[in-house]
Coordinates of C-alpha atoms and ligand atoms in Angstrom, one line a residue:
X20 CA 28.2 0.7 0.2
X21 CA 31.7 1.2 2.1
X22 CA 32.7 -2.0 0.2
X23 CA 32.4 -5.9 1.7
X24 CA 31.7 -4.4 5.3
X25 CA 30.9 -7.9 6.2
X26 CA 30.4 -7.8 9.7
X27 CA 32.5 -10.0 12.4
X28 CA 31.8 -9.1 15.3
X29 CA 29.7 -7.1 17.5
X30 CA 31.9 -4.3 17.6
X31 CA 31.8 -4.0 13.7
X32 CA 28.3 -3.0 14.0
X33 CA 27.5 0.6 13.5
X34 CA 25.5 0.7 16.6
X35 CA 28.6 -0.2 18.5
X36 CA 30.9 2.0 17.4
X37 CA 31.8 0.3 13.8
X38 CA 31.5 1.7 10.2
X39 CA 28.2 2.0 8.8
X40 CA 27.4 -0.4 6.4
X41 CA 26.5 1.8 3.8
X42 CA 27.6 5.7 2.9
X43 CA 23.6 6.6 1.8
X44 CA 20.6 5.8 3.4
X45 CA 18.5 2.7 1.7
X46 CA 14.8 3.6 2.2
X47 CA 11.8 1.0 1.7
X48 CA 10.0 3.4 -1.3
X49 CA 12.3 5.5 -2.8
X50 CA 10.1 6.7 -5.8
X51 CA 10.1 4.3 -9.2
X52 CA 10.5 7.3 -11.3
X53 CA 10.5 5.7 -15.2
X54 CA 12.0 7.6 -17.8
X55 CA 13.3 10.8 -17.1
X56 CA 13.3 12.3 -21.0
X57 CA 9.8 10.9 -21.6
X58 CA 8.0 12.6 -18.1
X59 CA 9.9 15.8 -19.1
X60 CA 8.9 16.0 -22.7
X61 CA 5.1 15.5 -21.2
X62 CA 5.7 18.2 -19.1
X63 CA 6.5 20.7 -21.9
X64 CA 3.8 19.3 -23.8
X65 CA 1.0 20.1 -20.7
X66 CA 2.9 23.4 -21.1
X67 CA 2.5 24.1 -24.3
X68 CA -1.2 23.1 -23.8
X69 CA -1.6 25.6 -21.1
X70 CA -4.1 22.8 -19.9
X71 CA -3.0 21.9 -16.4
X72 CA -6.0 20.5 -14.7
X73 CA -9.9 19.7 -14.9
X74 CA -10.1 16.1 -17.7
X75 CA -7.1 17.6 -19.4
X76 CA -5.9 14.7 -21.8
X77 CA -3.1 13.2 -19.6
X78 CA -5.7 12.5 -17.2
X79 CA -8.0 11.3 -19.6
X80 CA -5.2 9.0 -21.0
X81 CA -4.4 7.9 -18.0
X82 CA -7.8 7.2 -16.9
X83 CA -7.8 5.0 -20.2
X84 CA -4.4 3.2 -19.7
X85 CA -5.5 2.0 -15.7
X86 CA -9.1 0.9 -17.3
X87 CA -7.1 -1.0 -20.1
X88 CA -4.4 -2.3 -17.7
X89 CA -7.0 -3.6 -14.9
X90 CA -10.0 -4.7 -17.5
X91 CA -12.5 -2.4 -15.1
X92 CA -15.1 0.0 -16.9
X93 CA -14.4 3.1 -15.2
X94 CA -11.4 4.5 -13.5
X95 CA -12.2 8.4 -12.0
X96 CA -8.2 9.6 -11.3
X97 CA -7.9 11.7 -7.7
X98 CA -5.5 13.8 -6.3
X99 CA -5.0 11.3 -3.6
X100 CA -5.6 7.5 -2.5
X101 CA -7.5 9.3 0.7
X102 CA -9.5 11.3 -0.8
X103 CA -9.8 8.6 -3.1
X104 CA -11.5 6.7 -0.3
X105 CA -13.6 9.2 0.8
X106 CA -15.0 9.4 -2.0
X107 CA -16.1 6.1 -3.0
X108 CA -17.5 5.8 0.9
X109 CA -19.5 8.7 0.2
X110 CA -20.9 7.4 -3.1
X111 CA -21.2 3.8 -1.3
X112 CA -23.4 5.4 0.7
X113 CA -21.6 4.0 3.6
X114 CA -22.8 5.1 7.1
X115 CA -23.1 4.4 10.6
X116 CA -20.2 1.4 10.8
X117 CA -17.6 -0.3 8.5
X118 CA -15.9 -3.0 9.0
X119 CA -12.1 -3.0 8.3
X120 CA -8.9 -3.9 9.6
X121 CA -6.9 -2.6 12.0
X122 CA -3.3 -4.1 10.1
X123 CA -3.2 -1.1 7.5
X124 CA -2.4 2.2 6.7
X125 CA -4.4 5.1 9.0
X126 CA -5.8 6.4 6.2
X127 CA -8.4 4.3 5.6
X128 CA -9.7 4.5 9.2
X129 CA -9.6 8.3 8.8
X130 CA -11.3 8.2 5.2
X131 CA -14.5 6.9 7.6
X132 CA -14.0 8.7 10.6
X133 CA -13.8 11.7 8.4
X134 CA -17.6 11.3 7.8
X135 CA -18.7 10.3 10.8
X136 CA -18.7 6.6 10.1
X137 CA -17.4 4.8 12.6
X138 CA -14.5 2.3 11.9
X139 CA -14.8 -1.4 13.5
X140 CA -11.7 -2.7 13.6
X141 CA -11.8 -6.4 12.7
X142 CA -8.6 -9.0 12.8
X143 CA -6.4 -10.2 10.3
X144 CA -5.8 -13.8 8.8
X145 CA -1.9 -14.2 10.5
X146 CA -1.0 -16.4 7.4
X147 CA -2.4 -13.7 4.8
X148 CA -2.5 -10.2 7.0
X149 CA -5.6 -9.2 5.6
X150 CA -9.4 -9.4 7.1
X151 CA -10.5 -12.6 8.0
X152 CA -14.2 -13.1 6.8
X153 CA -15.2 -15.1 9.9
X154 CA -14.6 -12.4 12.2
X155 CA -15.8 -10.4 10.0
X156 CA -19.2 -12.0 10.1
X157 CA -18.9 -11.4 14.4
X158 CA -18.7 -7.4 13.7
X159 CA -21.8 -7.3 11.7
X160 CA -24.3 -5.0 13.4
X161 CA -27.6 -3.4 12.7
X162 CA -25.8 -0.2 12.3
X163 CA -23.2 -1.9 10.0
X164 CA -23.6 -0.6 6.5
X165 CA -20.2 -2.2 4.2
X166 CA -16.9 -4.0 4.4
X167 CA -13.8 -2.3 3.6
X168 CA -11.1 -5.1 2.1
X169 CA -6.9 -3.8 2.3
X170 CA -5.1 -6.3 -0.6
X171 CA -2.6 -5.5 1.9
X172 CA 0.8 -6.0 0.2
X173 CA -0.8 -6.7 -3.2
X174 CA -1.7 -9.7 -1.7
X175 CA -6.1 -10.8 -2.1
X176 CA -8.0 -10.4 0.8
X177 CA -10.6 -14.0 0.4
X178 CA -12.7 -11.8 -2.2
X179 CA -15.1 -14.9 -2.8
X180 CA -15.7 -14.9 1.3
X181 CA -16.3 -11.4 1.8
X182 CA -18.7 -11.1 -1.2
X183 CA -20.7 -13.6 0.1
X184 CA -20.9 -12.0 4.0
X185 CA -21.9 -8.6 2.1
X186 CA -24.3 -10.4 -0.2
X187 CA -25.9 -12.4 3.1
X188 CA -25.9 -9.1 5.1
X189 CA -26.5 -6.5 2.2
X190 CA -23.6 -4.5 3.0
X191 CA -21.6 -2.6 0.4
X192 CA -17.6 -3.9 -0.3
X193 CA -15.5 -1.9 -0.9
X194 CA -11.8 -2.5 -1.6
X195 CA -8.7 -0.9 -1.1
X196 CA -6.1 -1.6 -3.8
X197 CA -3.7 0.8 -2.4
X198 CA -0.4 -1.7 -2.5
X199 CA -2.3 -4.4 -5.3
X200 CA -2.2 -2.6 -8.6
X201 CA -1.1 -4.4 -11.6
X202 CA -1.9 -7.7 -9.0
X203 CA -4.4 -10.3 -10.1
X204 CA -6.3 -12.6 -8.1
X205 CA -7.7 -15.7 -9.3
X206 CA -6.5 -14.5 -12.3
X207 CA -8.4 -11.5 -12.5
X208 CA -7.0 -8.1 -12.1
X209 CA -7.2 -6.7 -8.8
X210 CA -9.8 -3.9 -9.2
X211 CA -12.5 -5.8 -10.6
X212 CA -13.9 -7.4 -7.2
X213 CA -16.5 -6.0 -4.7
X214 CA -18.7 -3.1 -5.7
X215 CA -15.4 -0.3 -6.6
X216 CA -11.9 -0.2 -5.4
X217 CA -9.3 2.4 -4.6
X218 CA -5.6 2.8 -5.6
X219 CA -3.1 5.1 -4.2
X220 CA -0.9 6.4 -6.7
X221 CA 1.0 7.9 -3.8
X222 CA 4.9 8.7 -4.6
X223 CA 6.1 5.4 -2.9
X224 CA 3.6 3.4 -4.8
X225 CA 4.9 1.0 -7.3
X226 CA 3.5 3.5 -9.8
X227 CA 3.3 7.0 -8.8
X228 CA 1.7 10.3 -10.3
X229 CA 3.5 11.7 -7.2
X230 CA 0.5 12.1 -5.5
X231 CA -2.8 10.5 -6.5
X232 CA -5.4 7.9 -6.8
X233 CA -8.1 6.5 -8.1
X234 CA -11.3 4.7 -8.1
X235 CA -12.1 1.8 -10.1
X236 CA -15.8 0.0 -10.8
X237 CA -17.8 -1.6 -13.0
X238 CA -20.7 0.0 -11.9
X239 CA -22.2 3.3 -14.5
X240 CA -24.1 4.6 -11.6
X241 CA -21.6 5.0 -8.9
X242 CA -18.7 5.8 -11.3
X243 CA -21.0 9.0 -12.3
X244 CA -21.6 9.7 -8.9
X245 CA -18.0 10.0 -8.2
X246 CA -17.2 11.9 -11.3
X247 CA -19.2 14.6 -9.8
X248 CA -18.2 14.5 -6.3
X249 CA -14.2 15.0 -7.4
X250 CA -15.8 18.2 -9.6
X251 CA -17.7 19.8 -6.6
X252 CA -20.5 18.1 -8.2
X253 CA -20.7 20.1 -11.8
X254 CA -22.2 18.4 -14.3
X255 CA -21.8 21.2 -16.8
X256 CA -20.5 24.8 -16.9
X257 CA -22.5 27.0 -14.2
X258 CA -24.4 23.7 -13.1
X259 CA -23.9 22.1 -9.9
X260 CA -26.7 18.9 -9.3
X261 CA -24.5 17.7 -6.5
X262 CA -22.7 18.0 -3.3
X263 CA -19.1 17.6 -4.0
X264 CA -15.4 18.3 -3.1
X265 CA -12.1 19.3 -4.9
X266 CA -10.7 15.6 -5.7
X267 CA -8.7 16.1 -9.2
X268 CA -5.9 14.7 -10.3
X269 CA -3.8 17.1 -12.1
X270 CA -2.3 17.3 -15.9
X271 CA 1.7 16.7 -14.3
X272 CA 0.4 13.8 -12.0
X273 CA -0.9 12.0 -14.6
X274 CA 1.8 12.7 -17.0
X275 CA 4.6 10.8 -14.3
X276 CA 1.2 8.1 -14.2
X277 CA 1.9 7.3 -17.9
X278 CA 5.8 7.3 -17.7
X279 CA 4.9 4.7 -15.1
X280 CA 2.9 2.7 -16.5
X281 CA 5.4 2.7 -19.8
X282 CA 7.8 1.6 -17.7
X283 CA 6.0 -0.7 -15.2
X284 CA 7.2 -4.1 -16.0
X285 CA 10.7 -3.0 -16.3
X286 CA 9.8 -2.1 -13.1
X287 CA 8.4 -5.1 -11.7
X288 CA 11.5 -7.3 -13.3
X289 CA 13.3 -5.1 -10.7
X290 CA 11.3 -5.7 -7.6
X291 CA 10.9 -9.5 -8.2
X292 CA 14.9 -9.6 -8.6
X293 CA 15.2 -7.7 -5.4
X294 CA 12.6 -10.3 -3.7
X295 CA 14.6 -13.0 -5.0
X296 CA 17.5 -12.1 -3.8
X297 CA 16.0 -11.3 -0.3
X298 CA 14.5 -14.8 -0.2
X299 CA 18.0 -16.3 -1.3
X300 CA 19.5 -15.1 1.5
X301 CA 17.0 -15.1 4.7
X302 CA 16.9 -18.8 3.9
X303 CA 17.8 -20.6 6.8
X304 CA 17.8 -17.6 8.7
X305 CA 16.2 -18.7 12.1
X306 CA 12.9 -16.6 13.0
X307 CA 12.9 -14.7 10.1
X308 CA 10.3 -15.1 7.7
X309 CA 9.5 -13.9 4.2
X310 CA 6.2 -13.2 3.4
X311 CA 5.6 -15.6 0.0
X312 CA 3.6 -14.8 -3.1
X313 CA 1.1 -17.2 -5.2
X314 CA 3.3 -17.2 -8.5
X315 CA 0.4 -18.7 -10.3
X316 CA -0.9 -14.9 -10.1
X317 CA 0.5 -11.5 -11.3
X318 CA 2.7 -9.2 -9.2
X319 CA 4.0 -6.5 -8.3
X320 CA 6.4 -7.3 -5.7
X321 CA 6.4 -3.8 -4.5
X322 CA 6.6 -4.8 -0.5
X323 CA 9.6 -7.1 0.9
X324 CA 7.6 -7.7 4.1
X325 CA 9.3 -10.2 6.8
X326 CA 8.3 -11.3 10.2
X327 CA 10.4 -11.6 13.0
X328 CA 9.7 -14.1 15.2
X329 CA 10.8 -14.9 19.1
X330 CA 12.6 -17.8 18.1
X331 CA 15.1 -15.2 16.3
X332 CA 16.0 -14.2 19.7
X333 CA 16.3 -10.8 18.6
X334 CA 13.4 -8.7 19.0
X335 CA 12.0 -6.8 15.5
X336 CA 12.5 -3.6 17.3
X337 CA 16.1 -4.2 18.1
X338 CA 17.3 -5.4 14.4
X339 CA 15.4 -2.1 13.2
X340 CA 17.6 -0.5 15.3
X341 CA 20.6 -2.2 14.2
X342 CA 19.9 -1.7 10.4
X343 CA 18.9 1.9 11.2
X344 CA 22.6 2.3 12.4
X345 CA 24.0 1.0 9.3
X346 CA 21.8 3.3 7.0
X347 CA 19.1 0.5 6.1
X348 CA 16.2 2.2 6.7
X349 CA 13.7 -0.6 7.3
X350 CA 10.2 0.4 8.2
X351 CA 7.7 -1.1 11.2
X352 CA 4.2 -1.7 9.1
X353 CA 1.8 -0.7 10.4
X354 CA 3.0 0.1 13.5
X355 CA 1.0 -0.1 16.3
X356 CA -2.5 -0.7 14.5
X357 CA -4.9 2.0 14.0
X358 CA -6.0 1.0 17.1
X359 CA -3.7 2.6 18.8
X360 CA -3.4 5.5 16.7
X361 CA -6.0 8.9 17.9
X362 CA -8.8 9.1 17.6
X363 CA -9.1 5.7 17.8
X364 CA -7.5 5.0 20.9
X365 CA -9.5 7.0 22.9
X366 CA -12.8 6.4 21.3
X367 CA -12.3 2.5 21.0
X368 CA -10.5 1.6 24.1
X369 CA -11.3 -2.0 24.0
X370 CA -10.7 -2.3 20.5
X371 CA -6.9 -4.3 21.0
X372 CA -8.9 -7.0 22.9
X373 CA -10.4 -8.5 20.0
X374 CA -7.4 -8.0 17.4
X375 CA -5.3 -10.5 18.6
X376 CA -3.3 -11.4 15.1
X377 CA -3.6 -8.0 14.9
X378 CA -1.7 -7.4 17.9
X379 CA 1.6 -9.9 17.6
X380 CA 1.4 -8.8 13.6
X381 CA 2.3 -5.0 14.5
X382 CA 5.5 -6.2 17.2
X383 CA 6.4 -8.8 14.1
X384 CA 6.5 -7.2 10.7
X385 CA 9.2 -5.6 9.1
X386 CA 9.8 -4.0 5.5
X387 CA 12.7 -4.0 3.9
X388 CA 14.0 -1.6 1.1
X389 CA 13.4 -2.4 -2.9
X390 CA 13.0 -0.9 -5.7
X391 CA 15.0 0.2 -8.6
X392 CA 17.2 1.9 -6.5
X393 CA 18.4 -1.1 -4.4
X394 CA 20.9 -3.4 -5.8
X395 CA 21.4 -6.8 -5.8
X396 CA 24.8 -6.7 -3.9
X397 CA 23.2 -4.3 -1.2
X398 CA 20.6 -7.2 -0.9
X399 CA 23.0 -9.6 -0.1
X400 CA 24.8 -7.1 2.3
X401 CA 21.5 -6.5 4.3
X402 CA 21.2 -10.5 4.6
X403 CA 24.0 -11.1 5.8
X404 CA 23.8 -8.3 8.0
X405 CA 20.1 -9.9 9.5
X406 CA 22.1 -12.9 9.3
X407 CA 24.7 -12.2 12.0
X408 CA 22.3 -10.2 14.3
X409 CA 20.5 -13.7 14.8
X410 CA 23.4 -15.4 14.9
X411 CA 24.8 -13.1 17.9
X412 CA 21.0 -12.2 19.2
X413 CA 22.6 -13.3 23.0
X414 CA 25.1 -10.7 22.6
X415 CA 22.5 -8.0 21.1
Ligands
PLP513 C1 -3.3 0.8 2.1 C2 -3.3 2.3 1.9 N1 -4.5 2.9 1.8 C3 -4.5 4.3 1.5 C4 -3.3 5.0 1.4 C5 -3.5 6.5 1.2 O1 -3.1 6.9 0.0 P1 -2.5 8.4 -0.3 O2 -1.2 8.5 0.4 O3 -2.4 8.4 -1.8 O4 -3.5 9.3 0.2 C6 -2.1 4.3 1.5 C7 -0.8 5.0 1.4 O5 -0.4 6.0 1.2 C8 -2.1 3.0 1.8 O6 -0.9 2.3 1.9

């Protein structure tokens, strides 16, 4: 920070000409990166083994620590959350059209479109941001085949709903855990509803492997399935008994996993002192909204998500551009919908017109940065900052 840079007028603001409010950008997922000494003494260790890949044991541990940490049977690490998702499509069986929302990350749209599945983009819950089961329910087709869940912000989609509308319909469910690990729901943890569920371990994650992800289920049959579909489908030396792709996690990846996990409550102490702070000082901060977790549950407090309303009088877009200007790189999720991303746009047209939550969500929703490399003081700086842009949103 350039010190108390609290701001007093409009001039004072970066955009206009004024000092910036901080010296170094603040980013929403800098990488949680645990202790240094113990990832590097792994590292020499995966050395020394001259074992670097293909169920080395830090992926085997690591394997072991997520199945122990989430209370699921079987966790198969991947290179990647996406290919992560592909996979457990695949071995779902998924085809023809799945159901999912629009409000989330591109990559599960692609993970479908990828095989020829087509995506149906169904609208959110605006009070949860994740799929809403009656409208789910109005997407089922004869050619609809599953239901993929986002626990968008490690917050539950209505598991008991959707099971039921994929019980009733015999479609397959499939969740993705991607910003929900080490969340619990119902106080279960995240990872043990719907037939499997994915998990990014992606380096903004609130634990990283740098890249990766995983698979969890409690189901013998498709977690062997997807053992040999990350392997090219060996089951043995020389014996292939499957089709399959190249979807291992590496020895390093799993060895920053385990540092991670070691570290991960320190970790969360950190986020949910951020989140306090943030919702200290957005109260009474007109049309601006923090999004609230059930504190009866577990969690990782990895997203500091607001919405902007109109009654802040300053539009989302604008305040990103004044925090932008003063090095507070807040983030547009998941601007503008996959929707409106390509393919989609051109082979679903008419998709917006039934996404309406969808639709104000995207021009709304704002993250703001966390994470151990936030402090408390820059917190208050940022609110303050939010603060005085709705104060002066006439003059802005
Ligand atoms: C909800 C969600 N699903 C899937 C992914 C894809 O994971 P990866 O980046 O590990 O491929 C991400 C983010 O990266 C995500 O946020």
């Amino acid at each position: 920070m350039t010190g108390r840079d609290t701001k007093h007028k409009i001039e004072d603001l970066a955009l206009f000409g004024g000092h910036a409010l901080f010296s170094e950008q603040l980013h929403v997922g800098r990488p949680n990166l645990g202790d240094r000494e113990t990832f590097l003494f792994h590292v020499n260790d995966i050395l020394d083994r001259r074992w670097l890949t293909n169920r080395g044991h830090y992926v085997t541990e690591f394997e072991r620590r997520i199945e122990d940490c989430l209370g699921v049977k079987h966790c198969i690490a991947m290179c990647n959350g996406t290919v992560a998702l592909e996979i457990a499509v695949r071995a779902l069986g998924l085809t023809g059209e799945v159901i999912l929302p629009s409000f989330t990350f591109v990559a599960c749209a692609h993970a479908l479109q990828w095989q020829q599945i087509r995506p149906v983009f169904c609208d959110v819950d605006p009070a949860t941001h994740n799929l809403d089961p009656q409208r789910v329910r109005e997407c089922i087709t004869d050619r609809t085949t599953g239901i993929m869940g986002v626990h968008l912000w490690g917050r539950p989609c209505d598991t008991d709903s959707l099971e039921q509308v994929a019980g009733t319909h015999g479609l397959r469910l499939l969740f993705d855990g991607s910003h929900a690990f080490g969340c619990s729901h119902s106080g279960r943890m995240i990872g043990n509803f719907g037939d499997a569920a994915v998990f990014s371990f992606h380096a903004t994650k609130f634990v990283n492997t740098l890249e990766g992800g995983a698979v969890v289920t409690n189901s013998d049959e498709l977690a062997g399935k997807m053992r040999l579909m990350k392997n090219f489908g060996f089951s043995g030396l020389d014996n292939v008994i499957y089709i399959g792709t190249n979807g291992k996690m590496n020895e390093v990846s799993a060895a920053m996993g385990l540092t991670c996990l070691d570290g991960m409550e320190a970790i969360i102490e950190t986020n949910r002192r951020n989140y306090e702070r943030y919702a200290e000082g957005l109260t009474g901060v007109r049309g601006v909204s923090l999004l609230r977790y059930d504190l009866r549950e577990k969690h990782n407090y990895q997203y500091v998500v607001v919405e902007v309303d109109d009654t802040a009088g300053i539009g989302r877009d604008r305040l990103v551009e004044i925090l932008h200007a003063e090095n507070v790189r807040a983030r547009r999720y998941f601007y503008p919908g996959c929707h409106r991303m390509e393919p989609y746009r051109t082979l679903q047209p008419e998709a917006g017109g039934v996404l309406p939550a969808t639709e104000q969500l995207v021009q709304r929703v704002l993250c703001l940065p966390t994470g151990t490399a936030v402090s408390e003081e820059a917190i208050a700086a940022i609110c303050e900052l939010i603060s005085f842009c709705v104060e002066n949103s006439r003059s802005l």
